[in-house]
JSON list of C-alpha atoms in Angstrom, two decimals:
[
{"chain": "E", "resi": 1, "resn": "MET", "atom": "CA", "xyz": [18.27, 24.32, 46.70]},
{"chain": "E", "resi": 2, "resn": "VAL", "atom": "CA", "xyz": [19.23, 24.15, 50.40]},
{"chain": "E", "resi": 3, "resn": "THR", "atom": "CA", "xyz": [19.04, 27.72, 51.76]},
{"chain": "E", "resi": 4, "resn": "HIS", "atom": "CA", "xyz": [19.45, 27.07, 55.49]},
{"chain": "E", "resi": 5, "resn": "LEU", "atom": "CA", "xyz": [19.67, 24.28, 58.04]},
{"chain": "E", "resi": 6, "resn": "LYS", "atom": "CA", "xyz": [18.21, 24.36, 61.53]},
{"chain": "E", "resi": 7, "resn": "GLY", "atom": "CA", "xyz": [18.82, 21.48, 63.86]},
{"chain": "E", "resi": 8, "resn": "LYS", "atom": "CA", "xyz": [20.97, 19.88, 66.51]},
{"chain": "E", "resi": 9, "resn": "LEU", "atom": "CA", "xyz": [24.70, 20.59, 66.57]},
{"chain": "E", "resi": 10, "resn": "VAL", "atom": "CA", "xyz": [26.32, 17.14, 66.65]},
{"chain": "E", "resi": 11, "resn": "GLU", "atom": "CA", "xyz": [29.95, 18.02, 65.92]},
{"chain": "E", "resi": 12, "resn": "LYS", "atom": "CA", "xyz": [31.82, 21.34, 65.85]},
{"chain": "E", "resi": 13, "resn": "ASN", "atom": "CA", "xyz": [35.29, 21.90, 64.35]},
{"chain": "E", "resi": 14, "resn": "PRO", "atom": "CA", "xyz": [37.05, 25.06, 63.08]},
{"chain": "E", "resi": 15, "resn": "THR", "atom": "CA", "xyz": [36.52, 23.92, 59.46]},
{"chain": "E", "resi": 16, "resn": "HIS", "atom": "CA", "xyz": [33.19, 22.08, 59.61]},
{"chain": "E", "resi": 17, "resn": "VAL", "atom": "CA", "xyz": [30.12, 21.21, 61.65]},
{"chain": "E", "resi": 18, "resn": "VAL", "atom": "CA", "xyz": [27.66, 18.34, 61.55]},
{"chain": "E", "resi": 19, "resn": "ILE", "atom": "CA", "xyz": [24.03, 19.35, 61.97]},
{"chain": "E", "resi": 20, "resn": "GLU", "atom": "CA", "xyz": [21.29, 16.78, 62.54]},
{"chain": "E", "resi": 21, "resn": "CYS", "atom": "CA", "xyz": [17.96, 17.75, 60.97]},
{"chain": "E", "resi": 22, "resn": "SER", "atom": "CA", "xyz": [15.09, 15.25, 61.37]},
{"chain": "E", "resi": 23, "resn": "GLY", "atom": "CA", "xyz": [17.46, 12.31, 61.77]},
{"chain": "E", "resi": 24, "resn": "VAL", "atom": "CA", "xyz": [19.73, 13.26, 58.85]},
{"chain": "E", "resi": 25, "resn": "GLY", "atom": "CA", "xyz": [23.27, 14.50, 59.60]},
{"chain": "E", "resi": 26, "resn": "TYR", "atom": "CA", "xyz": [24.59, 17.23, 57.30]},
{"chain": "E", "resi": 27, "resn": "PHE", "atom": "CA", "xyz": [28.35, 17.83, 56.96]},
{"chain": "E", "resi": 28, "resn": "VAL", "atom": "CA", "xyz": [28.70, 21.60, 56.51]},
{"chain": "E", "resi": 29, "resn": "ASN", "atom": "CA", "xyz": [31.97, 23.41, 55.71]},
{"chain": "E", "resi": 30, "resn": "ILE", "atom": "CA", "xyz": [32.39, 26.66, 57.64]},
{"chain": "E", "resi": 31, "resn": "SER", "atom": "CA", "xyz": [34.83, 29.57, 57.92]},
{"chain": "E", "resi": 32, "resn": "LEU", "atom": "CA", "xyz": [36.62, 30.56, 61.12]},
{"chain": "E", "resi": 33, "resn": "HIS", "atom": "CA", "xyz": [34.35, 33.62, 61.25]},
{"chain": "E", "resi": 34, "resn": "THR", "atom": "CA", "xyz": [31.27, 31.38, 61.45]},
{"chain": "E", "resi": 35, "resn": "PHE", "atom": "CA", "xyz": [33.07, 29.05, 63.90]},
{"chain": "E", "resi": 36, "resn": "SER", "atom": "CA", "xyz": [33.60, 32.01, 66.24]},
{"chain": "E", "resi": 37, "resn": "LYS", "atom": "CA", "xyz": [29.90, 32.97, 65.99]},
{"chain": "E", "resi": 38, "resn": "ILE", "atom": "CA", "xyz": [28.59, 29.48, 66.78]},
{"chain": "E", "resi": 39, "resn": "GLY", "atom": "CA", "xyz": [28.05, 29.04, 70.47]},
{"chain": "E", "resi": 40, "resn": "ASP", "atom": "CA", "xyz": [27.95, 25.72, 72.25]},
{"chain": "E", "resi": 41, "resn": "SER", "atom": "CA", "xyz": [24.16, 25.63, 72.21]},
{"chain": "E", "resi": 42, "resn": "GLU", "atom": "CA", "xyz": [22.59, 22.40, 71.04]},
{"chain": "E", "resi": 43, "resn": "SER", "atom": "CA", "xyz": [20.26, 24.06, 68.53]},
{"chain": "E", "resi": 44, "resn": "ILE", "atom": "CA", "xyz": [21.84, 25.82, 65.55]},
{"chain": "E", "resi": 45, "resn": "GLN", "atom": "CA", "xyz": [20.82, 27.55, 62.34]},
{"chain": "E", "resi": 46, "resn": "LEU", "atom": "CA", "xyz": [23.19, 28.20, 59.45]},
{"chain": "E", "resi": 47, "resn": "PHE", "atom": "CA", "xyz": [22.52, 29.88, 56.12]},
{"chain": "E", "resi": 48, "resn": "THR", "atom": "CA", "xyz": [23.89, 27.58, 53.45]},
{"chain": "E", "resi": 49, "resn": "HIS", "atom": "CA", "xyz": [25.30, 27.53, 49.96]},
{"chain": "E", "resi": 50, "resn": "LEU", "atom": "CA", "xyz": [25.15, 24.23, 48.07]},
{"chain": "E", "resi": 51, "resn": "GLN", "atom": "CA", "xyz": [27.91, 23.75, 45.53]},
{"chain": "E", "resi": 52, "resn": "VAL", "atom": "CA", "xyz": [27.12, 21.07, 42.94]},
{"chain": "E", "resi": 53, "resn": "LYS", "atom": "CA", "xyz": [29.99, 19.64, 40.92]},
{"chain": "E", "resi": 54, "resn": "GLU", "atom": "CA", "xyz": [30.30, 16.59, 38.71]},
{"chain": "E", "resi": 55, "resn": "ASP", "atom": "CA", "xyz": [31.84, 14.52, 41.48]},
{"chain": "E", "resi": 56, "resn": "SER", "atom": "CA", "xyz": [30.46, 16.14, 44.67]},
{"chain": "E", "resi": 57, "resn": "HIS", "atom": "CA", "xyz": [27.74, 18.13, 46.39]},
{"chain": "E", "resi": 58, "resn": "THR", "atom": "CA", "xyz": [29.30, 20.37, 49.05]},
{"chain": "E", "resi": 59, "resn": "LEU", "atom": "CA", "xyz": [27.47, 22.41, 51.67]},
{"chain": "E", "resi": 60, "resn": "PHE", "atom": "CA", "xyz": [28.94, 25.64, 53.04]},
{"chain": "E", "resi": 61, "resn": "GLY", "atom": "CA", "xyz": [27.39, 27.18, 56.15]},
{"chain": "E", "resi": 62, "resn": "PHE", "atom": "CA", "xyz": [27.39, 30.76, 57.41]},
{"chain": "E", "resi": 63, "resn": "ALA", "atom": "CA", "xyz": [26.25, 32.31, 60.68]},
{"chain": "E", "resi": 64, "resn": "GLU", "atom": "CA", "xyz": [25.05, 35.44, 58.87]},
{"chain": "E", "resi": 65, "resn": "LYS", "atom": "CA", "xyz": [23.38, 36.09, 55.52]},
{"chain": "E", "resi": 66, "resn": "SER", "atom": "CA", "xyz": [25.91, 38.85, 54.83]},
{"chain": "E", "resi": 67, "resn": "GLU", "atom": "CA", "xyz": [28.79, 36.35, 55.02]},
{"chain": "E", "resi": 68, "resn": "ARG", "atom": "CA", "xyz": [27.01, 34.03, 52.58]},
{"chain": "E", "resi": 69, "resn": "GLU", "atom": "CA", "xyz": [26.46, 36.99, 50.22]},
{"chain": "E", "resi": 70, "resn": "ILE", "atom": "CA", "xyz": [30.19, 37.89, 50.28]},
{"chain": "E", "resi": 71, "resn": "PHE", "atom": "CA", "xyz": [31.06, 34.18, 49.72]},
{"chain": "E", "resi": 72, "resn": "ARG", "atom": "CA", "xyz": [28.81, 34.05, 46.63]},
{"chain": "E", "resi": 73, "resn": "LEU", "atom": "CA", "xyz": [30.27, 37.28, 45.27]},
{"chain": "E", "resi": 74, "resn": "LEU", "atom": "CA", "xyz": [33.80, 35.91, 45.73]},
{"chain": "E", "resi": 75, "resn": "LEU", "atom": "CA", "xyz": [32.85, 32.71, 43.86]},
{"chain": "E", "resi": 76, "resn": "SER", "atom": "CA", "xyz": [31.78, 34.84, 40.88]},
{"chain": "E", "resi": 77, "resn": "VAL", "atom": "CA", "xyz": [35.39, 36.03, 40.43]},
{"chain": "E", "resi": 78, "resn": "SER", "atom": "CA", "xyz": [37.47, 34.04, 37.94]},
{"chain": "E", "resi": 79, "resn": "GLY", "atom": "CA", "xyz": [40.21, 32.14, 39.78]},
{"chain": "E", "resi": 80, "resn": "ILE", "atom": "CA", "xyz": [38.46, 32.17, 43.17]},
{"chain": "E", "resi": 81, "resn": "GLY", "atom": "CA", "xyz": [37.11, 28.77, 44.16]},
{"chain": "E", "resi": 82, "resn": "SER", "atom": "CA", "xyz": [35.19, 27.74, 47.25]},
{"chain": "E", "resi": 83, "resn": "SER", "atom": "CA", "xyz": [38.30, 26.89, 49.29]},
{"chain": "E", "resi": 84, "resn": "THR", "atom": "CA", "xyz": [39.93, 30.26, 48.50]},
{"chain": "E", "resi": 85, "resn": "ALA", "atom": "CA", "xyz": [36.69, 32.12, 49.32]},
{"chain": "E", "resi": 86, "resn": "ARG", "atom": "CA", "xyz": [36.44, 30.22, 52.61]},
{"chain": "E", "resi": 87, "resn": "THR", "atom": "CA", "xyz": [40.09, 31.03, 53.41]},
{"chain": "E", "resi": 88, "resn": "MET", "atom": "CA", "xyz": [39.36, 34.71, 52.74]},
{"chain": "E", "resi": 89, "resn": "LEU", "atom": "CA", "xyz": [36.38, 34.61, 55.13]},
{"chain": "E", "resi": 90, "resn": "SER", "atom": "CA", "xyz": [38.52, 32.81, 57.71]},
{"chain": "E", "resi": 91, "resn": "SER", "atom": "CA", "xyz": [41.27, 35.45, 57.48]},
{"chain": "E", "resi": 92, "resn": "LEU", "atom": "CA", "xyz": [39.07, 38.57, 57.45]},
{"chain": "E", "resi": 93, "resn": "SER", "atom": "CA", "xyz": [35.54, 39.30, 58.60]},
{"chain": "E", "resi": 94, "resn": "PRO", "atom": "CA", "xyz": [32.90, 39.81, 55.88]},
{"chain": "E", "resi": 95, "resn": "GLY", "atom": "CA", "xyz": [32.88, 43.52, 56.78]},
{"chain": "E", "resi": 96, "resn": "GLN", "atom": "CA", "xyz": [36.65, 43.81, 56.34]},
{"chain": "E", "resi": 97, "resn": "ILE", "atom": "CA", "xyz": [36.48, 42.09, 52.93]},
{"chain": "E", "resi": 98, "resn": "ARG", "atom": "CA", "xyz": [33.58, 44.32, 51.89]},
{"chain": "E", "resi": 99, "resn": "ASP", "atom": "CA", "xyz": [35.44, 47.47, 52.98]},
{"chain": "E", "resi": 100, "resn": "ALA", "atom": "CA", "xyz": [38.72, 46.39, 51.36]},
{"chain": "E", "resi": 101, "resn": "ILE", "atom": "CA", "xyz": [36.93, 45.81, 48.04]},
{"chain": "E", "resi": 102, "resn": "ALA", "atom": "CA", "xyz": [34.96, 49.07, 48.30]},
{"chain": "E", "resi": 103, "resn": "THR", "atom": "CA", "xyz": [38.10, 51.11, 49.00]},
{"chain": "E", "resi": 104, "resn": "GLY", "atom": "CA", "xyz": [40.30, 49.24, 46.50]},
{"chain": "E", "resi": 105, "resn": "ASP", "atom": "CA", "xyz": [42.62, 48.09, 49.28]},
{"chain": "E", "resi": 106, "resn": "VAL", "atom": "CA", "xyz": [44.84, 45.59, 47.41]},
{"chain": "E", "resi": 107, "resn": "PRO", "atom": "CA", "xyz": [47.35, 45.03, 50.30]},
{"chain": "E", "resi": 108, "resn": "THR", "atom": "CA", "xyz": [44.61, 43.84, 52.69]},
{"chain": "E", "resi": 109, "resn": "ILE", "atom": "CA", "xyz": [43.24, 41.29, 50.22]},
{"chain": "E", "resi": 110, "resn": "GLN", "atom": "CA", "xyz": [46.73, 40.29, 49.13]},
{"chain": "E", "resi": 111, "resn": "GLY", "atom": "CA", "xyz": [47.61, 39.68, 52.79]},
{"chain": "E", "resi": 112, "resn": "ILE", "atom": "CA", "xyz": [45.39, 36.58, 52.74]},
{"chain": "E", "resi": 113, "resn": "LYS", "atom": "CA", "xyz": [47.31, 33.32, 52.30]},
{"chain": "E", "resi": 114, "resn": "GLY", "atom": "CA", "xyz": [47.20, 32.14, 48.69]},
{"chain": "E", "resi": 115, "resn": "ILE", "atom": "CA", "xyz": [46.11, 35.49, 47.20]},
{"chain": "E", "resi": 116, "resn": "GLY", "atom": "CA", "xyz": [48.59, 37.21, 44.91]},
{"chain": "E", "resi": 117, "resn": "VAL", "atom": "CA", "xyz": [48.60, 40.77, 43.58]},
{"chain": "E", "resi": 118, "resn": "LYS", "atom": "CA", "xyz": [46.79, 39.90, 40.34]},
{"chain": "E", "resi": 119, "resn": "THR", "atom": "CA", "xyz": [44.06, 37.91, 42.10]},
{"chain": "E", "resi": 120, "resn": "ALA", "atom": "CA", "xyz": [43.56, 40.70, 44.65]},
{"chain": "E", "resi": 121, "resn": "GLN", "atom": "CA", "xyz": [43.28, 43.26, 41.84]},
{"chain": "E", "resi": 122, "resn": "ARG", "atom": "CA", "xyz": [40.84, 41.02, 39.96]},
{"chain": "E", "resi": 123, "resn": "VAL", "atom": "CA", "xyz": [38.65, 40.62, 43.07]},
{"chain": "E", "resi": 124, "resn": "ILE", "atom": "CA", "xyz": [38.51, 44.40, 43.49]},
{"chain": "E", "resi": 125, "resn": "LEU", "atom": "CA", "xyz": [37.97, 45.08, 39.79]},
{"chain": "E", "resi": 126, "resn": "ASP", "atom": "CA", "xyz": [35.17, 42.48, 39.45]},
{"chain": "E", "resi": 127, "resn": "LEU", "atom": "CA", "xyz": [33.36, 43.20, 42.72]},
{"chain": "E", "resi": 128, "resn": "LYS", "atom": "CA", "xyz": [33.82, 46.89, 43.55]},
{"chain": "E", "resi": 129, "resn": "ASP", "atom": "CA", "xyz": [30.73, 48.10, 41.66]},
{"chain": "E", "resi": 130, "resn": "LYS", "atom": "CA", "xyz": [28.61, 45.22, 42.98]},
{"chain": "E", "resi": 131, "resn": "ILE", "atom": "CA", "xyz": [29.73, 45.87, 46.59]},
{"chain": "E", "resi": 132, "resn": "LEU", "atom": "CA", "xyz": [29.05, 49.61, 46.32]},
{"chain": "E", "resi": 133, "resn": "LYS", "atom": "CA", "xyz": [25.61, 48.90, 44.83]},
{"chain": "E", "resi": 134, "resn": "ILE", "atom": "CA", "xyz": [24.56, 46.07, 47.20]},
{"chain": "E", "resi": 135, "resn": "TYR", "atom": "CA", "xyz": [25.70, 47.77, 50.39]},
{"chain": "E", "resi": 136, "resn": "ASP", "atom": "CA", "xyz": [24.81, 51.26, 49.15]},
{"chain": "E", "resi": 137, "resn": "ILE", "atom": "CA", "xyz": [28.27, 52.54, 50.07]},
{"chain": "E", "resi": 138, "resn": "ASP", "atom": "CA", "xyz": [29.27, 56.02, 49.02]},
{"chain": "E", "resi": 139, "resn": "GLU", "atom": "CA", "xyz": [32.65, 56.00, 47.29]},
{"chain": "E", "resi": 140, "resn": "VAL", "atom": "CA", "xyz": [33.51, 59.27, 49.06]},
{"chain": "E", "resi": 141, "resn": "SER", "atom": "CA", "xyz": [32.94, 57.85, 52.53]},
{"chain": "E", "resi": 142, "resn": "SER", "atom": "CA", "xyz": [34.73, 54.62, 51.69]},
{"chain": "E", "resi": 143, "resn": "ASN", "atom": "CA", "xyz": [37.97, 56.56, 51.19]},
{"chain": "E", "resi": 144, "resn": "SER", "atom": "CA", "xyz": [38.05, 57.82, 54.80]},
{"chain": "E", "resi": 145, "resn": "ASN", "atom": "CA", "xyz": [40.16, 54.83, 55.87]},
{"chain": "E", "resi": 146, "resn": "ASN", "atom": "CA", "xyz": [42.72, 55.71, 53.22]},
{"chain": "E", "resi": 147, "resn": "THR", "atom": "CA", "xyz": [42.85, 59.28, 54.62]},
{"chain": "E", "resi": 148, "resn": "ASN", "atom": "CA", "xyz": [43.46, 57.89, 58.12]},
{"chain": "E", "resi": 149, "resn": "LYS", "atom": "CA", "xyz": [46.12, 55.58, 56.68]},
{"chain": "E", "resi": 150, "resn": "ASP", "atom": "CA", "xyz": [47.83, 58.45, 54.84]},
{"chain": "E", "resi": 151, "resn": "GLU", "atom": "CA", "xyz": [47.79, 60.67, 57.93]},
{"chain": "E", "resi": 152, "resn": "ALA", "atom": "CA", "xyz": [49.21, 57.87, 60.07]},
{"chain": "E", "resi": 153, "resn": "LEU", "atom": "CA", "xyz": [51.97, 57.15, 57.50]},
{"chain": "E", "resi": 154, "resn": "SER", "atom": "CA", "xyz": [52.89, 60.84, 57.34]},
{"chain": "E", "resi": 155, "resn": "ALA", "atom": "CA", "xyz": [53.14, 60.99, 61.13]},
{"chain": "E", "resi": 156, "resn": "LEU", "atom": "CA", "xyz": [55.31, 57.85, 61.23]},
{"chain": "E", "resi": 157, "resn": "GLU", "atom": "CA", "xyz": [57.60, 59.33, 58.56]},
{"chain": "E", "resi": 158, "resn": "VAL", "atom": "CA", "xyz": [57.98, 62.49, 60.66]},
{"chain": "E", "resi": 159, "resn": "LEU", "atom": "CA", "xyz": [58.94, 60.24, 63.58]},
{"chain": "E", "resi": 160, "resn": "GLY", "atom": "CA", "xyz": [61.78, 58.88, 61.42]},
{"chain": "E", "resi": 161, "resn": "PHE", "atom": "CA", "xyz": [60.42, 55.56, 60.13]},
{"chain": "E", "resi": 162, "resn": "VAL", "atom": "CA", "xyz": [60.97, 54.39, 56.55]},
{"chain": "E", "resi": 163, "resn": "ARG", "atom": "CA", "xyz": [57.71, 54.75, 54.61]},
{"chain": "E", "resi": 164, "resn": "LYS", "atom": "CA", "xyz": [57.76, 51.27, 53.05]},
{"chain": "E", "resi": 165, "resn": "GLN", "atom": "CA", "xyz": [58.29, 49.54, 56.39]},
{"chain": "E", "resi": 166, "resn": "ALA", "atom": "CA", "xyz": [55.71, 51.76, 58.11]},
{"chain": "E", "resi": 167, "resn": "GLU", "atom": "CA", "xyz": [53.16, 51.09, 55.35]},
{"chain": "E", "resi": 168, "resn": "ARG", "atom": "CA", "xyz": [53.54, 47.31, 55.78]},
{"chain": "E", "resi": 169, "resn": "VAL", "atom": "CA", "xyz": [52.87, 47.61, 59.53]},
{"chain": "E", "resi": 170, "resn": "VAL", "atom": "CA", "xyz": [49.95, 50.04, 59.05]},
{"chain": "E", "resi": 171, "resn": "ASP", "atom": "CA", "xyz": [48.35, 47.71, 56.48]},
{"chain": "E", "resi": 172, "resn": "LYS", "atom": "CA", "xyz": [48.66, 44.85, 58.96]},
{"chain": "E", "resi": 173, "resn": "VAL", "atom": "CA", "xyz": [47.06, 46.96, 61.72]},
{"chain": "E", "resi": 174, "resn": "LEU", "atom": "CA", "xyz": [44.21, 48.04, 59.42]},
{"chain": "E", "resi": 175, "resn": "SER", "atom": "CA", "xyz": [43.60, 44.45, 58.27]},
{"chain": "E", "resi": 176, "resn": "GLN", "atom": "CA", "xyz": [42.69, 43.60, 61.87]},
{"chain": "E", "resi": 177, "resn": "ASP", "atom": "CA", "xyz": [40.40, 46.63, 62.33]},
{"chain": "E", "resi": 178, "resn": "SER", "atom": "CA", "xyz": [39.76, 48.96, 59.39]},
{"chain": "E", "resi": 179, "resn": "SER", "atom": "CA", "xyz": [37.73, 51.44, 61.48]},
{"chain": "E", "resi": 180, "resn": "LEU", "atom": "CA", "xyz": [40.63, 52.65, 63.68]},
{"chain": "E", "resi": 181, "resn": "SER", "atom": "CA", "xyz": [41.26, 56.36, 64.24]},
{"chain": "E", "resi": 182, "resn": "VAL", "atom": "CA", "xyz": [44.54, 57.92, 63.10]},
{"chain": "E", "resi": 183, "resn": "GLU", "atom": "CA", "xyz": [45.86, 58.01, 66.68]},
{"chain": "E", "resi": 184, "resn": "ASN", "atom": "CA", "xyz": [45.08, 54.33, 67.27]},
{"chain": "E", "resi": 185, "resn": "ILE", "atom": "CA", "xyz": [46.66, 53.33, 63.94]},
{"chain": "E", "resi": 186, "resn": "ILE", "atom": "CA", "xyz": [49.84, 55.17, 64.96]},
{"chain": "E", "resi": 187, "resn": "LYS", "atom": "CA", "xyz": [49.87, 53.67, 68.48]},
{"chain": "E", "resi": 188, "resn": "LEU", "atom": "CA", "xyz": [49.43, 50.10, 67.20]},
{"chain": "E", "resi": 189, "resn": "ALA", "atom": "CA", "xyz": [51.96, 50.63, 64.41]},
{"chain": "E", "resi": 190, "resn": "LEU", "atom": "CA", "xyz": [54.56, 51.93, 66.88]},
{"chain": "E", "resi": 191, "resn": "LYS", "atom": "CA", "xyz": [54.22, 48.73, 68.91]},
{"chain": "E", "resi": 192, "resn": "ASN", "atom": "CA", "xyz": [55.11, 46.71, 65.80]},
{"chain": "E", "resi": 193, "resn": "LEU", "atom": "CA", "xyz": [57.91, 48.89, 64.39]}
]
C-alpha cells in the first residue's frame, strides 16, 4: 500500500524517524543500518513496508530497496517477526545477512541477539534457495568465505591456538566483514586471541 515516503525529516532517532509529507507526519521504524545511511539533510526518501495487524498499522523504512527485500524475506520465516527482522538488520548489513544465508553460515546469524541455533538454521533452510535465486549467487562462489575461514583456522591451529576458541574469534571477525582475505582474518583474529 505505502511503497515509499519522500518528504521532510522532522525527527531522527536510531530506532525511528518522523517524515512530514504534505503536512502529514509519518512515524517510521528503522534499523541501525538505515540510521547510518540517513544524512542530516532536510529532504529524505525511504522505501517502506507497511505491516497491518488487528491492533496496529506499523511502517518500517529502509534506505535501500535491497534492505527492504531482505526484511520481507526474513518476515516470511516462521518465528521471525518484524522486531527480530529489524534487530537482524541492525546487527548485520543486508549484504552480510544475504551472504550468511547463501553460505549456510549458522554462527553469524546465531550471533545476533535473540537468535538461537534452531532459528538460525530455519532462516537458512527457508531462505537459502530464494537468496541464491534472487541475487543470482553461484553456490560455488559463495563457499569462498568458508575456504578463507578454514585456511585461517588451520593457520591459527599451527600457531598453537585451540580450534574452538579460534573459530569463535574468526566467526566474530567475519561477522563484521565477510569479504576479508585469509591474511586479514588471521591478523584480526590474533588481536582478539
